[in-house]
PDB file of N, CA and C in Angstrom:
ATOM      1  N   UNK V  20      91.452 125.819  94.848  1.00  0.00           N
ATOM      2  CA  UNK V  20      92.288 125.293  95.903  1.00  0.00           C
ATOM      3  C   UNK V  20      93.416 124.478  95.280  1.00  0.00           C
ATOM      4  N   UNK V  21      94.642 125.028  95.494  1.00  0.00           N
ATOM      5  CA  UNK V  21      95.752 124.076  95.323  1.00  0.00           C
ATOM      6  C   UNK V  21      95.776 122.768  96.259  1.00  0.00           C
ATOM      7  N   UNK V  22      96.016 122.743  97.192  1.00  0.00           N
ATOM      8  CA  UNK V  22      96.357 122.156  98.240  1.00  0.00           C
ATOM      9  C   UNK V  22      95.421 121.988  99.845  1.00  0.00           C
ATOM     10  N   UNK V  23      95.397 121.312 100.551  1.00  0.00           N
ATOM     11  CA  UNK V  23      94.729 121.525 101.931  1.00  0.00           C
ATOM     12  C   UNK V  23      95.306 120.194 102.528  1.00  0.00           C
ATOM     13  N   UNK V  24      95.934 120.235 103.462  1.00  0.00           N
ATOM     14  CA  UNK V  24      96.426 118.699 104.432  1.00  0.00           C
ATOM     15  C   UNK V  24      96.048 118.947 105.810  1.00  0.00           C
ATOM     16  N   UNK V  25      95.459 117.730 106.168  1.00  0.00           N
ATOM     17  CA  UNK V  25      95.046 118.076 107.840  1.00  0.00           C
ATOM     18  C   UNK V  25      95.757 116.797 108.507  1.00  0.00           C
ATOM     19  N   UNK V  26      96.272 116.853 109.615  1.00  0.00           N
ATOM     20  CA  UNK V  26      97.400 116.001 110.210  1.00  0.00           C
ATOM     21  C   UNK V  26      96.111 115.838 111.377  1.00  0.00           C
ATOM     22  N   UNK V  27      95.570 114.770 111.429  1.00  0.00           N
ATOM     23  CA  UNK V  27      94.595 114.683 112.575  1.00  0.00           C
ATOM     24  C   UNK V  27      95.716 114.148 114.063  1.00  0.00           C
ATOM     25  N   UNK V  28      95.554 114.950 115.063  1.00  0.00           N
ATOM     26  CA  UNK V  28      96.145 114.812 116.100  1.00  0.00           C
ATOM     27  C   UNK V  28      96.243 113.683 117.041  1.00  0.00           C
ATOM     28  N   UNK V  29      94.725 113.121 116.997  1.00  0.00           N
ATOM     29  CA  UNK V  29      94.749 112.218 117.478  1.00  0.00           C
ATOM     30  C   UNK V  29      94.139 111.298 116.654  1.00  0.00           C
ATOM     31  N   UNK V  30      93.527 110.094 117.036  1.00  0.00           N
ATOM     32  CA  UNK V  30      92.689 108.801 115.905  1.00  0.00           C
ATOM     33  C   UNK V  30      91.620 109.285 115.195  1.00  0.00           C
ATOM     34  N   UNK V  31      91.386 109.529 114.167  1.00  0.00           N
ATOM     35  CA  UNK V  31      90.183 110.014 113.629  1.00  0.00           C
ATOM     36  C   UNK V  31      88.739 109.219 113.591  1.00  0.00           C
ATOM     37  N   UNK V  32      87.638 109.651 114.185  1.00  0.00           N
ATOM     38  CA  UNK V  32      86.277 108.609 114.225  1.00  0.00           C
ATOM     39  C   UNK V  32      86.445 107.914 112.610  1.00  0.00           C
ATOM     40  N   UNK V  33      85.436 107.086 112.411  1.00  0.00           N
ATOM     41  CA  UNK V  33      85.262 106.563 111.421  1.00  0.00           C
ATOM     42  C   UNK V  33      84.514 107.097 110.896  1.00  0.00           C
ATOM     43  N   UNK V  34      83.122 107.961 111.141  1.00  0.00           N
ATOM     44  CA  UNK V  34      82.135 108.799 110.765  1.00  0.00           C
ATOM     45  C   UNK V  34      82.885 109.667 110.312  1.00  0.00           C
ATOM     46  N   UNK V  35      83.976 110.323 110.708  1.00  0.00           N
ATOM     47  CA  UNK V  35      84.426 112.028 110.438  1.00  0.00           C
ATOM     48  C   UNK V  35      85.819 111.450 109.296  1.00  0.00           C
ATOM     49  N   UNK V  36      86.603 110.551 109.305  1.00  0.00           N
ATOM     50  CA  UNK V  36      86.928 109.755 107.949  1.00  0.00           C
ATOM     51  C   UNK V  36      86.362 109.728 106.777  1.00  0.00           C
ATOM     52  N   UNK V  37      84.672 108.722 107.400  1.00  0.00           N
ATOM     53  CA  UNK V  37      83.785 108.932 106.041  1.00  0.00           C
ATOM     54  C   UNK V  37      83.483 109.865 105.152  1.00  0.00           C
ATOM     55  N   UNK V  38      83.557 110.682 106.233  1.00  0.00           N
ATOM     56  CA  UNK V  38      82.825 112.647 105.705  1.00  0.00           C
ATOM     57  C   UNK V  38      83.854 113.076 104.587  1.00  0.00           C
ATOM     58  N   UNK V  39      85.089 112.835 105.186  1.00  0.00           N
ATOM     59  CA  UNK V  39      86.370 113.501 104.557  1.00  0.00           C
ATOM     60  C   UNK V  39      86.579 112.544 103.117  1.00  0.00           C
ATOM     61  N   UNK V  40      86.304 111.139 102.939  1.00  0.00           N
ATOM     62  CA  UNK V  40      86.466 110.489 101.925  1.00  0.00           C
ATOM     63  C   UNK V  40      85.159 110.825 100.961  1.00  0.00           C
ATOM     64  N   UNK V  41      84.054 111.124 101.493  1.00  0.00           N
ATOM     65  CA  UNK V  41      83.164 111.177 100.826  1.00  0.00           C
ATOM     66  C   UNK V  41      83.036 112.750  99.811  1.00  0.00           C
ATOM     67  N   UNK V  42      83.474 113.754 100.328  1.00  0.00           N
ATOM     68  CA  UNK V  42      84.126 115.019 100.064  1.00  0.00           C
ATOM     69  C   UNK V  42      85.393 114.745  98.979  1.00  0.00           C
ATOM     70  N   UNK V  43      85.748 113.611  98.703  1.00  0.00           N
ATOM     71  CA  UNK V  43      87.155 113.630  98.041  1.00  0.00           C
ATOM     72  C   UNK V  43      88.189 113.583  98.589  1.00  0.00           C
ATOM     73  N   UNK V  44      88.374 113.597 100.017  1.00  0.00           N
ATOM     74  CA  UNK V  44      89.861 113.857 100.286  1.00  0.00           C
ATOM     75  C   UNK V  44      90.718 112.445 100.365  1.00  0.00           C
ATOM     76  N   UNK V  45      91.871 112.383 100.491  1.00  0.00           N
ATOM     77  CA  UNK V  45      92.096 110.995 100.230  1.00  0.00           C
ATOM     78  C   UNK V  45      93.458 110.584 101.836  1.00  0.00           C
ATOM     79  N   UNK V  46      93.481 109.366 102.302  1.00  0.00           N
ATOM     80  CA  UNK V  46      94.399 109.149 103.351  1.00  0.00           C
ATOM     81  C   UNK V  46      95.613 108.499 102.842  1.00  0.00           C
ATOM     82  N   UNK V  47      96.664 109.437 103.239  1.00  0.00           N
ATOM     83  CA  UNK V  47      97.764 108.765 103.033  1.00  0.00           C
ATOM     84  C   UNK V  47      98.619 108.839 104.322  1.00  0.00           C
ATOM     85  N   UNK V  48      99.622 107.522 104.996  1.00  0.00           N
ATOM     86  CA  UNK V  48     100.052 107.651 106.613  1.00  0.00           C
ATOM     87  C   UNK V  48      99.201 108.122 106.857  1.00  0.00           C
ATOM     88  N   UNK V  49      99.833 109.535 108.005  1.00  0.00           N
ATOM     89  CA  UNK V  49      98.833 109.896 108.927  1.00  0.00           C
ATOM     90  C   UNK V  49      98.354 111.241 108.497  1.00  0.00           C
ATOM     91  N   UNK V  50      98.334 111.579 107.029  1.00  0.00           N
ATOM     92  CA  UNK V  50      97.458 112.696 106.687  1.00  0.00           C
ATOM     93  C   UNK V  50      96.185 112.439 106.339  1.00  0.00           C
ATOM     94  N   UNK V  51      95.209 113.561 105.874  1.00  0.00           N
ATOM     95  CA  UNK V  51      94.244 113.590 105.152  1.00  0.00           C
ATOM     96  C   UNK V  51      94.553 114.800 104.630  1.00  0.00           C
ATOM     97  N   UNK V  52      94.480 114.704 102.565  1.00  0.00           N
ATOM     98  CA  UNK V  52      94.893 115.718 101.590  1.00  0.00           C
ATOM     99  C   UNK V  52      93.603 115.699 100.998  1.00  0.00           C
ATOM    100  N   UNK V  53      93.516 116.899 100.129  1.00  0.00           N
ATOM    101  CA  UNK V  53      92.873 117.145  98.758  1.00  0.00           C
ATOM    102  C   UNK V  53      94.024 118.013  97.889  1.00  0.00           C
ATOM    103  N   UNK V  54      94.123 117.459  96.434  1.00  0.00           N
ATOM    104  CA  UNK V  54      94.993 118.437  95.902  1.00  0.00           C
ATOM    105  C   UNK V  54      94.834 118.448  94.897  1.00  0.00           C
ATOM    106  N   UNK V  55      95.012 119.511  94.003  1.00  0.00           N
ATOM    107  CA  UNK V  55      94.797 119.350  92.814  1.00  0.00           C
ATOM    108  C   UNK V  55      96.138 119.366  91.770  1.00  0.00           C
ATOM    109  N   UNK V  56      97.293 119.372  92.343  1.00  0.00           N
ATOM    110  CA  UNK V  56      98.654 119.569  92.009  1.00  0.00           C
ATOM    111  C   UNK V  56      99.297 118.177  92.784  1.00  0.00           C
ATOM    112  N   UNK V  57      99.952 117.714  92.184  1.00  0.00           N
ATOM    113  CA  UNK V  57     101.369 116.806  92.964  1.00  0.00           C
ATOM    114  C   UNK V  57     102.846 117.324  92.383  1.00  0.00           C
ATOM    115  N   UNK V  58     103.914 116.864  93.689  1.00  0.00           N
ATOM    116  CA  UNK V  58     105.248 117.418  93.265  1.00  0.00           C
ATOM    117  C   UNK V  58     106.211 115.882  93.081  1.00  0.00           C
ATOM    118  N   UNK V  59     106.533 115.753  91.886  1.00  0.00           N
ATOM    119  CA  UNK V  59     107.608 114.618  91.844  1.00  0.00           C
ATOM    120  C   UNK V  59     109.095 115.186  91.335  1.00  0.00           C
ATOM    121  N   UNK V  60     109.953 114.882  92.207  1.00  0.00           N
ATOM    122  CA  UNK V  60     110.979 115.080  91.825  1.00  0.00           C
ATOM    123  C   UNK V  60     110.925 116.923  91.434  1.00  0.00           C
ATOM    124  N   UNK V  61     110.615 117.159  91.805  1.00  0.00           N
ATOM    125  CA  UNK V  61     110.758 118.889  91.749  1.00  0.00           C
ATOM    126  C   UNK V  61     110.046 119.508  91.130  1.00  0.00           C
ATOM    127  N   UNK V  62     109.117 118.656  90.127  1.00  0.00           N
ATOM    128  CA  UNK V  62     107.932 119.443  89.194  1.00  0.00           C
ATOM    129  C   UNK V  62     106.728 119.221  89.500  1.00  0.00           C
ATOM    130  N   UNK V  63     106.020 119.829  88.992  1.00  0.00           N
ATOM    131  CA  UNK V  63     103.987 119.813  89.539  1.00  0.00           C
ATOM    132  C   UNK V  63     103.671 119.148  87.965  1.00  0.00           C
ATOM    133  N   UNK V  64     103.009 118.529  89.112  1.00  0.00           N
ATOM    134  CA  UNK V  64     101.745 117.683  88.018  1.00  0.00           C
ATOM    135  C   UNK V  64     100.585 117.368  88.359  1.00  0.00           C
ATOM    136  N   UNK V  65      99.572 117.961  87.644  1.00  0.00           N
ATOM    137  CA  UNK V  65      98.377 117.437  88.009  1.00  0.00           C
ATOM    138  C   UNK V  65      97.451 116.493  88.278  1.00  0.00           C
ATOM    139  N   UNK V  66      97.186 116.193  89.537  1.00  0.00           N
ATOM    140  CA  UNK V  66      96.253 114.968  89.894  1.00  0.00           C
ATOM    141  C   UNK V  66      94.834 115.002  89.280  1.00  0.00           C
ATOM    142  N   UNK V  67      94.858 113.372  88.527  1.00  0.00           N
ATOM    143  CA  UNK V  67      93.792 112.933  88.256  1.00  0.00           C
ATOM    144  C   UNK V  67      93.679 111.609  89.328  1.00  0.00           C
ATOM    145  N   UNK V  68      92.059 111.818  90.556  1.00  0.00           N
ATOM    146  CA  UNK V  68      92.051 111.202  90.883  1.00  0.00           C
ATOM    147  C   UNK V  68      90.948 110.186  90.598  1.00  0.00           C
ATOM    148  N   UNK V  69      91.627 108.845  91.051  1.00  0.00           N
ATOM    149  CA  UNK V  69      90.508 107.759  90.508  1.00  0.00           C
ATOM    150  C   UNK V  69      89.876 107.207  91.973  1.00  0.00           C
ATOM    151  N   UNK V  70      88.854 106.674  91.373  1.00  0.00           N
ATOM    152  CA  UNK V  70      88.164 105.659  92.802  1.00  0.00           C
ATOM    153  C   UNK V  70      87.143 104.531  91.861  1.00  0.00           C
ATOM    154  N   UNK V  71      86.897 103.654  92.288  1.00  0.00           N
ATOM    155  CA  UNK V  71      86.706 102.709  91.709  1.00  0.00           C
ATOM    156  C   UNK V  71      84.812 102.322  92.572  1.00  0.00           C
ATOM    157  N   UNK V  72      84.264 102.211  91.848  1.00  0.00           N
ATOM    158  CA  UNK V  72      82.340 101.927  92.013  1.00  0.00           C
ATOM    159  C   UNK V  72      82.923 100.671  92.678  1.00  0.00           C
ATOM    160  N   UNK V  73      83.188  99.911  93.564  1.00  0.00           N
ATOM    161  CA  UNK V  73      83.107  98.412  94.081  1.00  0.00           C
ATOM    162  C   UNK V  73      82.045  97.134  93.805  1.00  0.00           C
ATOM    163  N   UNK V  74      81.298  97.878  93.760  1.00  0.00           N
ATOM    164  CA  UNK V  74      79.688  97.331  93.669  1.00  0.00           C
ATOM    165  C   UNK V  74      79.962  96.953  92.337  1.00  0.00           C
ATOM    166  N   UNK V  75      80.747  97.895  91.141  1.00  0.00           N
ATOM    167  CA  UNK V  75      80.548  97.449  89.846  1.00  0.00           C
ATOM    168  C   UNK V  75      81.508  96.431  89.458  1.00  0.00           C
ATOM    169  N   UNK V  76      82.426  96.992  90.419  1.00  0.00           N
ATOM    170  CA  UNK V  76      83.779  96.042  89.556  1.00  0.00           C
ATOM    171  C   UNK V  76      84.253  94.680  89.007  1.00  0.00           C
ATOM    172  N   UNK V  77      84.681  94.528  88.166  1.00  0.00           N
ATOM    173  CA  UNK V  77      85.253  92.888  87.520  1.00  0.00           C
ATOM    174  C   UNK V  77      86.785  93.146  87.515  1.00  0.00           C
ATOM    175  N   UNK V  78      87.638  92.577  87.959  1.00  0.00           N
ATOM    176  CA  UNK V  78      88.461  92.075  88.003  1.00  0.00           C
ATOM    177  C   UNK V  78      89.152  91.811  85.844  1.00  0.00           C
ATOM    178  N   UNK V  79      90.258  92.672  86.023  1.00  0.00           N
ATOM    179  CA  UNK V  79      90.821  92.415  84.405  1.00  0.00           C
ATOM    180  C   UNK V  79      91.512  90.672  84.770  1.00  0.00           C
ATOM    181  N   UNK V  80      91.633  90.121  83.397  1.00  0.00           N
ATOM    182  CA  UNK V  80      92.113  88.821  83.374  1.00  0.00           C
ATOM    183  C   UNK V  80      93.450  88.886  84.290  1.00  0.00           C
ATOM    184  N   UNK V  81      94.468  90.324  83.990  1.00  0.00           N
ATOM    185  CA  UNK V  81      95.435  90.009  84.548  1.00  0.00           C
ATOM    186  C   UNK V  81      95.538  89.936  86.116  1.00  0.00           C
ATOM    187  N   UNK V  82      94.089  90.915  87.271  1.00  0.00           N
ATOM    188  CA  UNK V  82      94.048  91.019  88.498  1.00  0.00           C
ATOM    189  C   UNK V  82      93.448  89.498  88.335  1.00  0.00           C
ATOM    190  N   UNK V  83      92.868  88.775  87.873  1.00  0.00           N
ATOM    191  CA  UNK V  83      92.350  87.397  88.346  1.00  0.00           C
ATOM    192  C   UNK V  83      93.402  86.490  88.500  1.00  0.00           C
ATOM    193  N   UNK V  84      94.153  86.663  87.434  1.00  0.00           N
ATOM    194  CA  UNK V  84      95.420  85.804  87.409  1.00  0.00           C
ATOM    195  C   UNK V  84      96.619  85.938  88.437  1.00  0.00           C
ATOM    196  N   UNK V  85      96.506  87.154  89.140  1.00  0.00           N
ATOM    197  CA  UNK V  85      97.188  87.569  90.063  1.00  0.00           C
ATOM    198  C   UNK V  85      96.770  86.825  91.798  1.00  0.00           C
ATOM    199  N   UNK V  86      95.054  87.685  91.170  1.00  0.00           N
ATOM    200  CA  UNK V  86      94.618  86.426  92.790  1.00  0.00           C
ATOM    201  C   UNK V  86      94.701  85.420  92.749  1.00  0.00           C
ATOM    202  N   UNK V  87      95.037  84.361  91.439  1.00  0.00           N
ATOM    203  CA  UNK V  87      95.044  83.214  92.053  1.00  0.00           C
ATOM    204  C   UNK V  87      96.480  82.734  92.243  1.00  0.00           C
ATOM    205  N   UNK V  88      97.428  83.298  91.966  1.00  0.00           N
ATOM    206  CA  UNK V  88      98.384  83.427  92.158  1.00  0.00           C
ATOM    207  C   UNK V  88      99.201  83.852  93.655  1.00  0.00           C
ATOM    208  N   UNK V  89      98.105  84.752  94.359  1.00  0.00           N
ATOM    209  CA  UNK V  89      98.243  84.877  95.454  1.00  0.00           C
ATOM    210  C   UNK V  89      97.009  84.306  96.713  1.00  0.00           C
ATOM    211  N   UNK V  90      96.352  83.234  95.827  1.00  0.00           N
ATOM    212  CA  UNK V  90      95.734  82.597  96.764  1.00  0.00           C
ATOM    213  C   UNK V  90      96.295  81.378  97.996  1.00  0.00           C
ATOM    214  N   UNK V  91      96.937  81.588  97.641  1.00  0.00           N
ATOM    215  CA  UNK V  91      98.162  80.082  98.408  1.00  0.00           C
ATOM    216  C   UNK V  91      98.430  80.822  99.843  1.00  0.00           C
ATOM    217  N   UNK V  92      98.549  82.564  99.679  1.00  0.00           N
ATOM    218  CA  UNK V  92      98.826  83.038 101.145  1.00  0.00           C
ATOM    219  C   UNK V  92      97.799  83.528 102.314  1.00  0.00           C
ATOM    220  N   UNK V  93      98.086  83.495 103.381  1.00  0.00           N
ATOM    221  CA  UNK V  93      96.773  83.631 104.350  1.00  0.00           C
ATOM    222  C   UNK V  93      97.241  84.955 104.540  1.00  0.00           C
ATOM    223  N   UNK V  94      96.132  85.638 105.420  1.00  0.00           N
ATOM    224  CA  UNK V  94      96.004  86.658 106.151  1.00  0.00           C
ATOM    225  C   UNK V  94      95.479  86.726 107.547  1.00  0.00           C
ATOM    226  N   UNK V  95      95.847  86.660 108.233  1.00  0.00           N
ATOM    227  CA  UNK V  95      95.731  86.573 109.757  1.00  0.00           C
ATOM    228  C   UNK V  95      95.522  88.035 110.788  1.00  0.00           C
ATOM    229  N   UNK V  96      94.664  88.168 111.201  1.00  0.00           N
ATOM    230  CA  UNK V  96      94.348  89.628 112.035  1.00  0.00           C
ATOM    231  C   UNK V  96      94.577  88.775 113.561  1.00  0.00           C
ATOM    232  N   UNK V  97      95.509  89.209 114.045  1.00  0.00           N
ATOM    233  CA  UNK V  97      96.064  88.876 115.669  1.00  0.00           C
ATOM    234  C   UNK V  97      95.984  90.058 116.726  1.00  0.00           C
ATOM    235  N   UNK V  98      95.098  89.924 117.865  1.00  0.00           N
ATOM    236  CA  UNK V  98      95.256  90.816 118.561  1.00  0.00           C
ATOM    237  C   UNK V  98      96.835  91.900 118.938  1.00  0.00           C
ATOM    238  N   UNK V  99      96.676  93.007 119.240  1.00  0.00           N
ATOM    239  CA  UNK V  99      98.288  93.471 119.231  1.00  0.00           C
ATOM    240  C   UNK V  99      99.243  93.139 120.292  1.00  0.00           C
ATOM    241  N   UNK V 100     100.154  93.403 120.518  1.00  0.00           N
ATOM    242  CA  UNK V 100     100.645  93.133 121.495  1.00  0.00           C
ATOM    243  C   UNK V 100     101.213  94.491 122.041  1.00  0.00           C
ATOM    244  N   UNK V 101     101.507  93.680 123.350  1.00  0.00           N
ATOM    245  CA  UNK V 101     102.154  95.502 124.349  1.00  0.00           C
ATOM    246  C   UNK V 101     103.452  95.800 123.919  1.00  0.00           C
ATOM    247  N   UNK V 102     103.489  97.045 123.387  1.00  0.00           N
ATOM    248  CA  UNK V 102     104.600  97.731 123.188  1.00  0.00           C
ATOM    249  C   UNK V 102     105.992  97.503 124.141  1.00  0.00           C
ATOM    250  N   UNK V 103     107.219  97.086 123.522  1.00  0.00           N
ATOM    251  CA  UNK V 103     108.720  96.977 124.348  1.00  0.00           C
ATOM    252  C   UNK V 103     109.339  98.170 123.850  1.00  0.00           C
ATOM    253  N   UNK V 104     109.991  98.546 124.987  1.00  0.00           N
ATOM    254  CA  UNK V 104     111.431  99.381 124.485  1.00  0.00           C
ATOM    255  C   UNK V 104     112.365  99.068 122.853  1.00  0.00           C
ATOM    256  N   UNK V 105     112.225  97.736 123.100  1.00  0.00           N
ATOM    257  CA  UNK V 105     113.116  97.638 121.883  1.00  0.00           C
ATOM    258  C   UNK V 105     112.110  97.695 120.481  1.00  0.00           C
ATOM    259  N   UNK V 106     110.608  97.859 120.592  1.00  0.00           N
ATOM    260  CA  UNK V 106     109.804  97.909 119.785  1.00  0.00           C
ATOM    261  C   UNK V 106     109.898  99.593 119.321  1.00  0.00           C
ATOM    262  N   UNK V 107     109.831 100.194 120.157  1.00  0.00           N
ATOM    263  CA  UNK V 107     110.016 101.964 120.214  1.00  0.00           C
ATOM    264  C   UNK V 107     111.244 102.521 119.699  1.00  0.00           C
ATOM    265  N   UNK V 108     112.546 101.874 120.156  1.00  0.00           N
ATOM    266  CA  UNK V 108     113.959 101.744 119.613  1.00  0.00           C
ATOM    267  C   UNK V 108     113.658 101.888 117.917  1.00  0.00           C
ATOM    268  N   UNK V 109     113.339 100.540 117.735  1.00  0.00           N
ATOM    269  CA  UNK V 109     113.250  99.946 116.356  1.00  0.00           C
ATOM    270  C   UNK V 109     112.505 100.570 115.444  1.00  0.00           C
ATOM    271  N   UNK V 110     111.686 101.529 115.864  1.00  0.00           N
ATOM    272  CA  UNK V 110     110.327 102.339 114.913  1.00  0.00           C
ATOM    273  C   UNK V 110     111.441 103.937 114.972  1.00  0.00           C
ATOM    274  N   UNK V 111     111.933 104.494 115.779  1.00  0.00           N
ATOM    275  CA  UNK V 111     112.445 105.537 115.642  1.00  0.00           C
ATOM    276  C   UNK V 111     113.720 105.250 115.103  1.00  0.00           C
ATOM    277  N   UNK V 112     114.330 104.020 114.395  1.00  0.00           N
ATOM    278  CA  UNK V 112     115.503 103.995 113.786  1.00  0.00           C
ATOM    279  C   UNK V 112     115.052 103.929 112.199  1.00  0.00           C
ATOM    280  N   UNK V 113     113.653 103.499 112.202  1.00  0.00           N
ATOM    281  CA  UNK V 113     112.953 103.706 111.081  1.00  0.00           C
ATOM    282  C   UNK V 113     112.345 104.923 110.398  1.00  0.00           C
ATOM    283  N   UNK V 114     111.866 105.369 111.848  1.00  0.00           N
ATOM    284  CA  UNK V 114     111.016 107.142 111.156  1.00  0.00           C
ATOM    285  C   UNK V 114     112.278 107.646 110.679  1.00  0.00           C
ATOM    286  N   UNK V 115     113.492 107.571 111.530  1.00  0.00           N
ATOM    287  CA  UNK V 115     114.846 108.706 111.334  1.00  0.00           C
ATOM    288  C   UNK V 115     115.209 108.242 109.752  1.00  0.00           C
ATOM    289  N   UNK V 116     114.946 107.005 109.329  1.00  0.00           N
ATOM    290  CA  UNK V 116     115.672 106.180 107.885  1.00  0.00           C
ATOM    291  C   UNK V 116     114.804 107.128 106.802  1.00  0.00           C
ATOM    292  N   UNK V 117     113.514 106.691 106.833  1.00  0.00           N
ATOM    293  CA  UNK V 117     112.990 106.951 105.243  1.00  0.00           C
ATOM    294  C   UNK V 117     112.816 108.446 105.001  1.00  0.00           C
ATOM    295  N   UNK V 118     112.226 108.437 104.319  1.00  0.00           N
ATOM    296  CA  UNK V 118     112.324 109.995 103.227  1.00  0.00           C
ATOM    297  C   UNK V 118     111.252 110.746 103.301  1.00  0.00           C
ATOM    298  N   UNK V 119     109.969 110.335 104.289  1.00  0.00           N
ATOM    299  CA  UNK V 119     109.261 110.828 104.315  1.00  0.00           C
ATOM    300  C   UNK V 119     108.424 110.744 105.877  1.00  0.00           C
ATOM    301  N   UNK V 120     107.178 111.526 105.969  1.00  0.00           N
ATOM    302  CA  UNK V 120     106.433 111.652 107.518  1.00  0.00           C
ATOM    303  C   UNK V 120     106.015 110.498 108.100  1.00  0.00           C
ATOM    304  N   UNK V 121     106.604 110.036 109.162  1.00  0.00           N
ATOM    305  CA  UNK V 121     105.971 108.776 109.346  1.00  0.00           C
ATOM    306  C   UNK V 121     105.380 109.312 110.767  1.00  0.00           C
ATOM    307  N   UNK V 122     104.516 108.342 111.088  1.00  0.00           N
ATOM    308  CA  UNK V 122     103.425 108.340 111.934  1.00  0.00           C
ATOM    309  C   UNK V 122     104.645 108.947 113.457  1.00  0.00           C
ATOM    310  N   UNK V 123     103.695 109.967 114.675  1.00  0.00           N
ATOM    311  CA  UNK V 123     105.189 110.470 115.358  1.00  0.00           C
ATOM    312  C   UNK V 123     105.329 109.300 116.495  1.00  0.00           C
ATOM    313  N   UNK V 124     104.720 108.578 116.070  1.00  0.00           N
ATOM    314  CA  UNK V 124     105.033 106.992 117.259  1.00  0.00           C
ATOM    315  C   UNK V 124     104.192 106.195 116.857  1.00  0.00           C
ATOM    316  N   UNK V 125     104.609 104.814 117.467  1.00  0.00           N
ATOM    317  CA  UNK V 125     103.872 103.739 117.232  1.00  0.00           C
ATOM    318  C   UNK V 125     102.581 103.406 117.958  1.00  0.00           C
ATOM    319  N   UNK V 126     102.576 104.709 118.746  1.00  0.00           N
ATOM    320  CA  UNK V 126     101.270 104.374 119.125  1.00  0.00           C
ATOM    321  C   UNK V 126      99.973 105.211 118.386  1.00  0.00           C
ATOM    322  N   UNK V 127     100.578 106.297 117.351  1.00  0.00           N
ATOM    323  CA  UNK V 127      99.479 106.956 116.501  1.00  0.00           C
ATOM    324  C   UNK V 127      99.470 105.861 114.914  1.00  0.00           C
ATOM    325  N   UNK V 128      99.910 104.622 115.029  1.00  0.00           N
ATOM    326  CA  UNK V 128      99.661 103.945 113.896  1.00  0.00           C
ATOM    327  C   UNK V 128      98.192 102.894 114.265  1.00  0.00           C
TER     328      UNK V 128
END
């Protein structure tokens, strides 16, 4: 298999995510890929993919030095808020900008 991308249509369960990560496939936006090829700049190159044991991991001196470096900032999870016109405006002046697939509204993010 070169290639396989599935554009899930609507929100994907978290069970049927798992399945697909656990299989190898990996999420990027609003795809789910497996590949064994990537294209940069016009040429193929082969993916080596990594994933990391969590359970095992240590932190290199330089990621420690980084978190504490970025310990000073918070992270805050806030309920969402209701979508405005000028919120919808503002996301489709964005999908139209960048260079690549972005989600087809703000309400499939």
């Amino acid at each position: 298999m070169l290639a396989e991308l599935h554009y899930p249509q609507n929100s994907i369960k978290g069970e049927d995510l798992d399945e697909y990560l656990e299989k190898g496939w990996f999420r990027m936006g609003q795809s789910i890929f497996n590949t064994n090829f990537l294209k940069f700049n016009g040429s193929l190159f082969s993916a080596i993919w990594l994933r990391i044991n969590l359970l095992n991991f240590k932190p290199s001196k330089t990621q420690q030095k980084l978190q504490k470096l970025n310990a000073k900032f918070n992270v805050e999870i806030n309920p969402s808020i209701a979508l405005s016109p000028e919120h919808l405006i503002l996301f489709n002046k964005y999908k139209n900008h960048v260079p690549f697939d972005a989600a087809p509204s703000l309400t499939h993010l």
